[in-house]
Amino acid sequence: KELSNHNISVALNDEFIKCVKKGKKYPLTFNNKIIKEIDAKELWTLLVTNAYNNAEPGLLNMSLLNRDFNLRYYSQITTCNPCAEFPGYNGSVCCLGSLNLSEFVNRQSMTIDYVLIKKVIKLAIRFLDNILSINNYVLPINKEIANLDRRIGLGTVGLHHMMLLLGYKYGSEQSLEFLDKLYTFIRDESYTASTELAKEKGSFPKFDKELFMESNFIKRLPKRIQSKIRQNGIRNGTINAIAPNGSLSMILDTSSSLEPVFAFQYKKKTNAGDFLVVDPIYQYFNNNKLNMDHFIDAHSLTPREHLEVQSTIQQYIDCSISKSINVPHDYPIDEFSELLLEYFPHIKGTTI
């Protein structure tokens, strides 16, 4: 049967991708029993073609999700929320929040206030952790799991607006170097805040220091933060996730999530009528006659530039990222398929 507008993701693993690249059969199993073998390349082509034409389904990298999962000693990742930024298991709870990055740029000096970001991260981690404690859960299992793993997902909104204010062209080599610095800072301060909170309130109940420190993601943290986790424990099982933030970005009048601006001017059709939308940063630069050579929208970027940004940021996010890859209508499907195979090992999921 055909499905559309369902926001479905298909879980894939390393073995399947290897079979696709080598043109081999892939075994479909259930309860550790092989049900049938399929042509991996044929299924991959079907998935990519359908996503290319209909934006469904999204693709999940289950192998990377589990390799990088801080709590793999406690449970395996088996599913995700609809937008795929928060992978989990039976009973998992999404407790998400976002930093509005565009608000941390000083409009006079066009520099980032890292001191303020650090202060807000510390507050945000405490806020999200408190939500886990005071929330009214519909199902008992959600309350149980939320209190056992205390997983949260602090992400970002307004990234492209921040980059435009600072003069970075989205997807450029210079912008990728900037993203390395920015998201390293956000990751490190988020983990530091959670270790400090653990010193005050205790670690999450399922915290096992030795096993937690074996996580691939934790091993990539700076040694000073690893030492803090060993000394203080950590309050939250996972800490960072980047949601799409579509509605939130409209409320805040900023760019969504880590996405490039869709269009700097466009006509929006609603039940109340049609009206012209002009991006506020575009308007600010235009009104002040500032250099706009670095302005680029979602449709002007290449799929590779989209994936470069996502794979760069994914290194610093312990959960996942909800990201859309805009593909030109005349972009060859075969080329896009090869591009996805190239980047898939480095991202936890994607949507076309």
CSV table of C-alpha atoms in Angstrom, one decimal:
chain,number,residue,atom,x,y,z
A,1,LYS,CA,0.0,0.0,0.0
A,2,GLU,CA,1.1,3.6,-0.7
A,3,LEU,CA,1.9,5.9,2.3
A,4,SER,CA,2.3,9.6,2.2
A,5,ASN,CA,2.7,12.3,4.8
A,6,HIS,CA,3.4,9.7,7.5
A,7,ASN,CA,6.9,10.9,8.5
A,8,ILE,CA,8.3,7.3,8.4
A,9,SER,CA,11.9,6.4,8.8
A,10,VAL,CA,13.5,3.1,7.7
A,11,ALA,CA,16.2,1.6,9.9
A,12,LEU,CA,19.3,0.5,8.1
A,13,ASN,CA,22.5,-1.0,9.5
A,14,ASP,CA,26.2,-1.4,8.4
A,15,GLU,CA,25.7,-4.9,7.0
A,16,PHE,CA,22.9,-3.7,4.7
A,17,ILE,CA,25.0,-0.8,3.4
A,18,LYS,CA,27.9,-3.2,2.8
A,19,CYS,CA,25.6,-5.5,0.8
A,20,VAL,CA,24.4,-2.5,-1.2
A,21,LYS,CA,27.9,-1.4,-2.1
A,22,LYS,CA,29.0,-5.0,-3.0
A,23,GLY,CA,25.8,-5.9,-4.8
A,24,LYS,CA,25.0,-8.8,-2.4
A,25,LYS,CA,21.8,-10.3,-0.9
A,26,TYR,CA,20.7,-9.1,2.5
A,27,PRO,CA,19.0,-11.5,5.0
A,28,LEU,CA,15.7,-10.3,6.5
A,29,THR,CA,15.5,-11.8,10.0
A,30,PHE,CA,12.8,-12.1,12.7
A,31,ASN,CA,13.5,-13.6,16.2
A,32,ASN,CA,17.0,-14.5,14.9
A,33,LYS,CA,15.5,-16.5,12.1
A,34,ILE,CA,16.2,-15.7,8.4
A,35,ILE,CA,12.8,-15.2,6.7
A,36,LYS,CA,14.1,-14.4,3.2
A,37,GLU,CA,17.0,-12.8,1.4
A,38,ILE,CA,16.6,-9.7,-0.8
A,39,ASP,CA,18.6,-7.7,-3.3
A,40,ALA,CA,20.1,-5.0,-1.1
A,41,LYS,CA,20.9,-2.6,-4.0
A,42,GLU,CA,17.4,-3.0,-5.3
A,43,LEU,CA,15.8,-2.1,-2.0
A,44,TRP,CA,18.2,0.8,-1.5
A,45,THR,CA,17.3,2.2,-4.9
A,46,LEU,CA,13.6,1.9,-4.1
A,47,LEU,CA,14.1,3.8,-0.8
A,48,VAL,CA,16.2,6.6,-2.4
A,49,THR,CA,13.9,6.9,-5.4
A,50,ASN,CA,10.8,7.2,-3.3
A,51,ALA,CA,12.4,9.7,-0.9
A,52,TYR,CA,13.6,11.7,-4.0
A,53,ASN,CA,10.1,11.8,-5.4
A,54,ASN,CA,8.0,12.1,-2.3
A,55,ALA,CA,10.3,13.0,0.7
A,56,GLU,CA,9.4,9.6,2.3
A,57,PRO,CA,10.9,7.6,3.9
A,58,GLY,CA,13.6,9.1,6.1
A,59,LEU,CA,16.7,6.9,6.6
A,60,LEU,CA,18.1,5.9,10.0
A,61,ASN,CA,21.7,4.7,10.6
A,62,MET,CA,21.0,2.2,13.4
A,63,SER,CA,24.5,1.0,13.6
A,64,LEU,CA,26.0,4.5,14.3
A,65,LEU,CA,23.1,5.3,16.6
A,66,ASN,CA,23.9,2.3,18.8
A,67,ARG,CA,27.7,2.6,18.5
A,68,ASP,CA,27.5,6.2,19.8
A,69,PHE,CA,24.7,5.6,22.3
A,70,ASN,CA,25.9,6.4,25.9
A,71,LEU,CA,23.5,3.8,27.4
A,72,ARG,CA,24.1,0.9,25.2
A,73,TYR,CA,25.0,-1.2,28.3
A,74,TYR,CA,21.4,-0.5,29.5
A,75,SER,CA,19.4,-0.7,26.3
A,76,GLN,CA,19.7,-0.8,22.5
A,77,ILE,CA,18.2,1.9,20.2
A,78,THR,CA,15.2,0.3,18.5
A,79,THR,CA,13.2,3.3,17.2
A,80,CYS,CA,13.0,7.1,17.1
A,81,ASN,CA,10.5,9.9,17.4
A,82,PRO,CA,8.7,11.0,14.2
A,83,CYS,CA,11.3,13.6,13.2
A,84,ALA,CA,14.1,11.2,14.2
A,85,GLU,CA,16.3,13.6,16.3
A,86,PHE,CA,15.6,11.5,19.5
A,87,PRO,CA,16.3,7.8,19.1
A,88,GLY,CA,15.1,5.6,21.9
A,89,TYR,CA,13.5,2.3,23.0
A,90,ASN,CA,10.2,1.2,24.6
A,91,GLY,CA,9.1,3.9,27.0
A,92,SER,CA,11.6,6.6,25.9
A,93,VAL,CA,10.5,10.2,26.5
A,94,CYS,CA,11.4,13.2,24.3
A,95,CYS,CA,12.4,16.2,26.6
A,96,LEU,CA,13.6,18.8,24.1
A,97,GLY,CA,14.7,22.4,24.1
A,98,SER,CA,16.6,24.8,21.9
A,99,LEU,CA,19.1,27.6,22.1
A,100,ASN,CA,18.2,30.5,19.8
A,101,LEU,CA,21.6,31.1,18.4
A,102,SER,CA,20.7,34.3,16.5
A,103,GLU,CA,20.2,36.0,19.9
A,104,PHE,CA,23.8,35.4,20.9
A,105,VAL,CA,25.3,37.6,18.2
A,106,ASN,CA,26.2,41.2,19.2
A,107,ARG,CA,24.8,43.3,16.4
A,108,GLN,CA,27.4,46.1,17.0
A,109,SER,CA,30.6,44.0,16.9
A,110,MET,CA,29.0,41.1,15.0
A,111,THR,CA,30.7,38.6,17.4
A,112,ILE,CA,29.4,35.7,19.5
A,113,ASP,CA,28.8,36.1,23.2
A,114,TYR,CA,30.2,32.8,24.3
A,115,VAL,CA,29.9,33.8,28.0
A,116,LEU,CA,26.1,34.2,27.6
A,117,ILE,CA,25.8,30.9,25.7
A,118,LYS,CA,27.5,29.1,28.5
A,119,LYS,CA,25.2,30.8,31.1
A,120,VAL,CA,22.1,29.9,29.1
A,121,ILE,CA,23.2,26.3,28.5
A,122,LYS,CA,23.7,25.8,32.2
A,123,LEU,CA,20.1,27.1,32.8
A,124,ALA,CA,18.7,25.1,30.0
A,125,ILE,CA,20.1,21.8,31.2
A,126,ARG,CA,18.7,22.4,34.7
A,127,PHE,CA,15.3,23.4,33.1
A,128,LEU,CA,15.0,20.3,31.0
A,129,ASP,CA,16.1,18.0,33.8
A,130,ASN,CA,13.4,19.6,36.0
A,131,ILE,CA,10.8,18.9,33.4
A,132,LEU,CA,11.5,15.2,33.7
A,133,SER,CA,10.7,15.5,37.4
A,134,ILE,CA,7.6,17.5,37.4
A,135,ASN,CA,5.9,16.3,34.1
A,136,ASN,CA,2.6,14.5,34.3
A,137,TYR,CA,3.2,11.4,32.3
A,138,VAL,CA,0.3,9.7,30.5
A,139,LEU,CA,1.8,6.2,30.7
A,140,PRO,CA,3.5,4.7,33.8
A,141,ILE,CA,6.3,3.3,31.6
A,142,ASN,CA,7.2,6.8,30.4
A,143,LYS,CA,7.6,8.1,33.9
A,144,GLU,CA,9.6,5.0,34.9
A,145,ILE,CA,12.1,5.3,31.9
A,146,ALA,CA,12.3,9.1,32.1
A,147,ASN,CA,13.5,8.8,35.8
A,148,LEU,CA,15.8,5.9,35.1
A,149,ASP,CA,17.8,7.4,32.2
A,150,ARG,CA,16.9,11.1,32.6
A,151,ARG,CA,17.6,11.7,28.9
A,152,ILE,CA,17.2,15.2,27.5
A,153,GLY,CA,17.9,16.9,24.1
A,154,LEU,CA,19.1,20.4,24.1
A,155,GLY,CA,19.5,21.6,20.5
A,156,THR,CA,19.7,24.8,18.5
A,157,VAL,CA,17.5,27.0,16.3
A,158,GLY,CA,18.6,30.1,14.3
A,159,LEU,CA,21.9,28.7,13.2
A,160,HIS,CA,21.8,30.1,9.7
A,161,HIS,CA,20.8,33.6,11.0
A,162,MET,CA,23.8,33.5,13.3
A,163,MET,CA,26.0,32.5,10.3
A,164,LEU,CA,24.6,35.3,8.2
A,165,LEU,CA,25.2,37.9,10.9
A,166,LEU,CA,28.8,36.6,11.2
A,167,GLY,CA,29.4,36.6,7.5
A,168,TYR,CA,29.7,32.8,6.9
A,169,LYS,CA,28.3,31.3,3.7
A,170,TYR,CA,26.4,28.1,4.6
A,171,GLY,CA,28.2,25.0,3.5
A,172,SER,CA,31.5,26.7,2.8
A,173,GLU,CA,34.8,25.4,4.2
A,174,GLN,CA,35.0,28.5,6.4
A,175,SER,CA,31.5,27.8,7.8
A,176,LEU,CA,32.4,24.2,8.5
A,177,GLU,CA,35.4,25.2,10.6
A,178,PHE,CA,33.1,27.6,12.4
A,179,LEU,CA,30.6,24.9,13.1
A,180,ASP,CA,33.3,22.6,14.5
A,181,LYS,CA,34.2,25.3,17.0
A,182,LEU,CA,30.6,26.3,17.9
A,183,TYR,CA,29.2,22.8,18.4
A,184,THR,CA,32.3,21.6,20.3
A,185,PHE,CA,31.5,24.5,22.7
A,186,ILE,CA,27.8,23.6,23.0
A,187,ARG,CA,28.6,19.9,23.5
A,188,ASP,CA,31.3,20.6,26.1
A,189,GLU,CA,29.3,23.1,28.1
A,190,SER,CA,26.2,20.9,28.0
A,191,TYR,CA,28.1,18.0,29.4
A,192,THR,CA,29.8,20.2,32.0
A,193,ALA,CA,26.5,21.5,33.2
A,194,SER,CA,25.1,18.0,33.5
A,195,THR,CA,28.1,16.9,35.6
A,196,GLU,CA,27.7,19.9,37.9
A,197,LEU,CA,24.0,19.1,38.3
A,198,ALA,CA,24.9,15.5,39.2
A,199,LYS,CA,27.2,16.8,41.9
A,200,GLU,CA,24.1,18.6,43.3
A,201,LYS,CA,21.3,16.1,42.6
A,202,GLY,CA,23.0,12.8,41.9
A,203,SER,CA,23.5,10.9,38.6
A,204,PHE,CA,20.7,9.3,36.7
A,205,PRO,CA,19.8,5.9,38.3
A,206,LYS,CA,21.1,3.8,35.4
A,207,PHE,CA,24.5,5.5,35.5
A,208,ASP,CA,27.3,2.9,35.6
A,209,LYS,CA,30.6,4.9,35.6
A,210,GLU,CA,32.8,2.3,34.0
A,211,LEU,CA,30.3,1.2,31.3
A,212,PHE,CA,29.2,4.8,30.6
A,213,MET,CA,32.8,5.8,30.0
A,214,GLU,CA,33.1,3.1,27.4
A,215,SER,CA,30.7,4.9,25.0
A,216,ASN,CA,32.4,6.0,21.8
A,217,PHE,CA,30.8,9.4,22.2
A,218,ILE,CA,32.1,9.9,25.7
A,219,LYS,CA,35.6,8.8,24.6
A,220,ARG,CA,35.6,11.8,22.2
A,221,LEU,CA,35.0,14.3,25.0
A,222,PRO,CA,37.9,16.3,26.3
A,223,LYS,CA,39.8,14.6,29.1
A,224,ARG,CA,38.9,17.3,31.5
A,225,ILE,CA,35.2,16.6,31.0
A,226,GLN,CA,35.7,12.8,31.2
A,227,SER,CA,37.5,13.4,34.5
A,228,LYS,CA,34.5,15.4,35.8
A,229,ILE,CA,32.1,12.6,34.8
A,230,ARG,CA,34.3,10.1,36.8
A,231,GLN,CA,34.4,12.5,39.8
A,232,ASN,CA,30.8,13.8,39.9
A,233,GLY,CA,28.9,11.4,37.7
A,234,ILE,CA,26.4,12.9,35.2
A,235,ARG,CA,22.8,13.8,35.6
A,236,ASN,CA,21.5,12.9,32.2
A,237,GLY,CA,21.9,9.8,30.0
A,238,THR,CA,22.0,11.8,26.8
A,239,ILE,CA,22.1,15.6,26.5
A,240,ASN,CA,21.9,17.1,23.0
A,241,ALA,CA,19.5,16.6,20.0
A,242,ILE,CA,18.6,18.9,17.2
A,243,ALA,CA,14.9,19.0,16.4
A,244,PRO,CA,13.4,20.6,13.2
A,245,ASN,CA,11.9,23.5,15.2
A,246,GLY,CA,9.6,24.7,12.4
A,247,SER,CA,6.9,26.2,14.5
A,248,LEU,CA,9.4,27.4,17.1
A,249,SER,CA,11.4,29.3,14.4
A,250,MET,CA,8.3,31.0,13.2
A,251,ILE,CA,7.4,32.2,16.7
A,252,LEU,CA,11.0,33.4,17.2
A,253,ASP,CA,11.2,34.9,13.7
A,254,THR,CA,14.5,33.1,13.0
A,255,SER,CA,15.9,30.3,10.8
A,256,SER,CA,14.8,26.8,11.7
A,257,SER,CA,17.0,24.3,13.4
A,258,LEU,CA,20.4,24.0,11.6
A,259,GLU,CA,18.7,24.5,8.3
A,260,PRO,CA,19.5,27.2,5.7
A,261,VAL,CA,16.9,29.8,5.2
A,262,PHE,CA,14.3,28.3,2.8
A,263,ALA,CA,13.9,31.5,0.8
A,264,PHE,CA,14.6,35.1,1.8
A,265,GLN,CA,11.3,36.3,0.3
A,266,TYR,CA,8.2,34.3,-0.5
A,267,LYS,CA,4.5,34.4,-0.6
A,268,LYS,CA,2.8,32.4,2.2
A,269,LYS,CA,-0.7,31.1,1.7
A,270,THR,CA,-2.9,30.6,4.7
A,271,ASN,CA,-6.6,30.3,5.5
A,272,ALA,CA,-6.5,33.9,6.5
A,273,GLY,CA,-5.1,34.9,3.1
A,274,ASP,CA,-1.8,35.3,1.3
A,275,PHE,CA,1.0,37.5,2.5
A,276,LEU,CA,4.6,38.3,1.7
A,277,VAL,CA,7.3,36.9,4.1
A,278,VAL,CA,10.6,38.7,4.2
A,279,ASP,CA,13.5,37.2,6.2
A,280,PRO,CA,14.4,39.6,9.0
A,281,ILE,CA,18.2,39.2,8.6
A,282,TYR,CA,17.9,39.7,4.8
A,283,GLN,CA,15.9,42.8,5.5
A,284,TYR,CA,18.4,44.0,8.1
A,285,PHE,CA,21.3,43.7,5.8
A,286,ASN,CA,19.4,45.2,2.8
A,287,ASN,CA,18.2,48.2,4.8
A,288,ASN,CA,21.7,48.9,6.2
A,289,LYS,CA,23.3,48.3,2.8
A,290,LEU,CA,25.6,45.6,4.2
A,291,ASN,CA,27.6,43.1,2.1
A,292,MET,CA,25.3,40.1,1.2
A,293,ASP,CA,27.6,38.0,-0.9
A,294,HIS,CA,27.4,35.2,1.6
A,295,PHE,CA,23.6,35.0,1.5
A,296,ILE,CA,22.5,31.6,0.1
A,297,ASP,CA,19.1,29.8,0.5
A,298,ALA,CA,18.2,26.1,0.8
A,299,HIS,CA,17.6,25.6,-2.9
A,300,SER,CA,20.9,27.2,-4.0
A,301,LEU,CA,23.0,24.8,-2.0
A,302,THR,CA,24.2,21.5,-3.4
A,303,PRO,CA,23.1,18.2,-1.7
A,304,ARG,CA,26.8,17.7,-0.8
A,305,GLU,CA,26.9,21.1,1.1
A,306,HIS,CA,23.7,20.1,3.0
A,307,LEU,CA,25.3,16.8,4.0
A,308,GLU,CA,28.7,18.4,4.9
A,309,VAL,CA,26.9,20.7,7.4
A,310,GLN,CA,25.0,17.8,8.9
A,311,SER,CA,27.9,15.4,9.2
A,312,THR,CA,30.1,18.1,10.7
A,313,ILE,CA,27.6,18.9,13.5
A,314,GLN,CA,26.6,15.3,14.0
A,315,GLN,CA,30.0,14.6,15.6
A,316,TYR,CA,29.1,16.7,18.5
A,317,ILE,CA,25.5,15.6,19.1
A,318,ASP,CA,25.0,12.5,21.2
A,319,CYS,CA,21.4,11.9,20.0
A,320,SER,CA,20.6,12.8,16.5
A,321,ILE,CA,19.7,15.6,14.1
A,322,SER,CA,16.5,16.2,12.1
A,323,LYS,CA,17.8,17.5,8.8
A,324,SER,CA,16.2,17.9,5.3
A,325,ILE,CA,18.4,17.6,2.2
A,326,ASN,CA,17.0,19.8,-0.5
A,327,VAL,CA,17.7,18.2,-3.9
A,328,PRO,CA,17.2,20.0,-7.3
A,329,HIS,CA,14.5,18.5,-9.4
A,330,ASP,CA,16.9,17.7,-12.2
A,331,TYR,CA,19.6,16.2,-9.9
A,332,PRO,CA,20.4,12.7,-11.2
A,333,ILE,CA,19.0,10.0,-8.8
A,334,ASP,CA,22.0,7.7,-9.4
A,335,GLU,CA,24.4,10.5,-8.3
A,336,PHE,CA,22.3,11.3,-5.3
A,337,SER,CA,22.2,7.6,-4.3
A,338,GLU,CA,26.0,7.5,-4.4
A,339,LEU,CA,26.3,10.7,-2.4
A,340,LEU,CA,24.1,9.3,0.3
A,341,LEU,CA,26.1,6.1,0.4
A,342,GLU,CA,29.2,8.3,0.9
A,343,TYR,CA,27.8,10.3,3.8
A,344,PHE,CA,25.5,7.7,5.4
A,345,PRO,CA,28.3,6.2,7.7
A,346,HIS,CA,28.8,9.7,9.2
A,347,ILE,CA,25.2,10.7,9.9
A,348,LYS,CA,22.5,9.1,12.1
A,349,GLY,CA,19.6,9.9,9.9
A,350,THR,CA,18.4,12.0,7.1
A,351,THR,CA,15.3,13.2,5.1
A,352,ILE,CA,15.2,14.3,1.5
